[in-house]
PDB file of C-alpha atoms in Angstrom:
ATOM      1  CA  UNK A 893      20.503  66.672 -98.918  1.00  0.00           C
ATOM      2  CA  UNK A 894      23.665  67.548-100.885  1.00  0.00           C
ATOM      3  CA  UNK A 895      26.652  68.801 -98.920  1.00  0.00           C
ATOM      4  CA  UNK A 896      29.168  71.236-100.418  1.00  0.00           C
ATOM      5  CA  UNK A 897      32.780  71.794 -99.483  1.00  0.00           C
ATOM      6  CA  UNK A 898      35.435  74.084-100.878  1.00  0.00           C
ATOM      7  CA  UNK A 899      38.823  72.511-101.594  1.00  0.00           C
ATOM      8  CA  UNK A 900      41.661  75.019-101.947  1.00  0.00           C
ATOM      9  CA  UNK A 901      45.011  73.705-103.166  1.00  0.00           C
ATOM     10  CA  UNK A 902      48.236  75.657-102.681  1.00  0.00           C
ATOM     11  CA  UNK A 903      51.852  75.237-103.765  1.00  0.00           C
ATOM     12  CA  UNK A 904      54.441  75.332-100.998  1.00  0.00           C
ATOM     13  CA  UNK A 905      58.113  76.312-101.013  1.00  0.00           C
ATOM     14  CA  UNK A 906      59.242  72.926-102.315  1.00  0.00           C
ATOM     15  CA  UNK A 907      56.707  72.932-105.145  1.00  0.00           C
ATOM     16  CA  UNK A 908      54.444  70.266-103.702  1.00  0.00           C
ATOM     17  CA  UNK A 909      50.784  70.908-102.952  1.00  0.00           C
ATOM     18  CA  UNK A 910      48.719  71.252 -99.796  1.00  0.00           C
ATOM     19  CA  UNK A 911      44.924  71.180 -99.658  1.00  0.00           C
ATOM     20  CA  UNK A 912      42.709  73.101 -97.240  1.00  0.00           C
ATOM     21  CA  UNK A 913      39.043  72.100 -97.097  1.00  0.00           C
ATOM     22  CA  UNK A 914      36.135  74.217 -95.855  1.00  0.00           C
ATOM     23  CA  UNK A 915      32.845  72.427 -95.163  1.00  0.00           C
ATOM     24  CA  UNK A 916      29.400  73.930 -95.689  1.00  0.00           C
ATOM     25  CA  UNK A 917      30.496  76.518 -98.244  1.00  0.00           C
ATOM     26  CA  UNK A 918      27.935  79.153 -99.279  1.00  0.00           C
ATOM     27  CA  UNK A 919      25.946  78.428-102.428  1.00  0.00           C
ATOM     28  CA  UNK A 920      26.693  81.886-103.840  1.00  0.00           C
ATOM     29  CA  UNK A 921      30.467  82.002-103.273  1.00  0.00           C
ATOM     30  CA  UNK A 922      32.343  83.497-106.228  1.00  0.00           C
ATOM     31  CA  UNK A 923      35.679  82.833-107.859  1.00  0.00           C
ATOM     32  CA  UNK A 924      36.829  86.312-106.829  1.00  0.00           C
ATOM     33  CA  UNK A 925      36.015  85.617-103.164  1.00  0.00           C
ATOM     34  CA  UNK A 926      37.822  82.282-103.202  1.00  0.00           C
ATOM     35  CA  UNK A 927      40.881  83.745-104.890  1.00  0.00           C
ATOM     36  CA  UNK A 928      40.975  86.657-102.418  1.00  0.00           C
ATOM     37  CA  UNK A 929      40.698  84.279 -99.441  1.00  0.00           C
ATOM     38  CA  UNK A 930      43.445  82.065-100.815  1.00  0.00           C
ATOM     39  CA  UNK A 931      45.741  85.029-101.417  1.00  0.00           C
ATOM     40  CA  UNK A 932      45.079  86.271 -97.874  1.00  0.00           C
ATOM     41  CA  UNK A 933      46.044  82.855 -96.488  1.00  0.00           C
ATOM     42  CA  UNK A 934      49.328  83.100 -98.425  1.00  0.00           C
ATOM     43  CA  UNK A 935      49.998  86.750 -97.553  1.00  0.00           C
ATOM     44  CA  UNK A 936      49.331  86.311 -93.819  1.00  0.00           C
ATOM     45  CA  UNK A 937      51.255  83.011 -93.691  1.00  0.00           C
ATOM     46  CA  UNK A 938      48.339  81.484 -91.782  1.00  0.00           C
ATOM     47  CA  UNK A 939      49.203  77.833 -92.494  1.00  0.00           C
ATOM     48  CA  UNK A 940      52.476  76.051 -93.050  1.00  0.00           C
ATOM     49  CA  UNK A 941      53.002  72.630 -94.559  1.00  0.00           C
ATOM     50  CA  UNK A 942      55.718  70.110 -93.753  1.00  0.00           C
ATOM     51  CA  UNK A 943      57.398  71.335 -96.947  1.00  0.00           C
ATOM     52  CA  UNK A 944      57.457  75.006 -95.977  1.00  0.00           C
ATOM     53  CA  UNK A 945      55.291  78.073 -96.385  1.00  0.00           C
ATOM     54  CA  UNK A 946      52.457  78.304 -98.876  1.00  0.00           C
ATOM     55  CA  UNK A 947      53.645  80.453-101.763  1.00  0.00           C
ATOM     56  CA  UNK A 948      51.094  80.202-104.609  1.00  0.00           C
ATOM     57  CA  UNK A 949      47.527  79.337-105.504  1.00  0.00           C
ATOM     58  CA  UNK A 950      47.300  76.052-107.379  1.00  0.00           C
ATOM     59  CA  UNK A 951      43.544  75.454-107.767  1.00  0.00           C
ATOM     60  CA  UNK A 952      40.166  75.499-106.058  1.00  0.00           C
ATOM     61  CA  UNK A 953      36.980  73.543-106.515  1.00  0.00           C
ATOM     62  CA  UNK A 954      33.612  73.006-104.922  1.00  0.00           C
ATOM     63  CA  UNK A 955      32.780  69.364-104.266  1.00  0.00           C
ATOM     64  CA  UNK A 956      29.143  68.383-103.824  1.00  0.00           C
ATOM     65  CA  UNK A 957      28.225  65.072-102.240  1.00  0.00           C
ATOM     66  CA  UNK A 958      24.809  63.589-101.765  1.00  0.00           C
ATOM     67  CA  UNK A 959      24.608  61.733 -98.461  1.00  0.00           C
ATOM     68  CA  UNK A 960      21.803  59.295 -97.790  1.00  0.00           C
ATOM     69  CA  UNK A 961      21.469  58.052 -94.208  1.00  0.00           C
ATOM     70  CA  UNK A 962      20.638  54.353 -94.081  1.00  0.00           C
ATOM     71  CA  UNK A 963      20.638  54.013 -90.316  1.00  0.00           C
ATOM     72  CA  UNK A 964      20.657  57.180 -88.256  1.00  0.00           C
TER      73      UNK A 964
END
């Protein structure tokens, strides 16, 4: 069964990027919801990278992988 994860990439104070990944993302998540969540993470200063606070949204994507168990 395919697994989906949301990868959110932010810019930090030094201009480098930091990625936050959320597993088992909803199938019906919207761009507006993702953007709002990312902005909230920035506004509330929830996470901090080694290069400082997160200051801007860089990108977001949903990654789908198909996992096949060979030996379980």
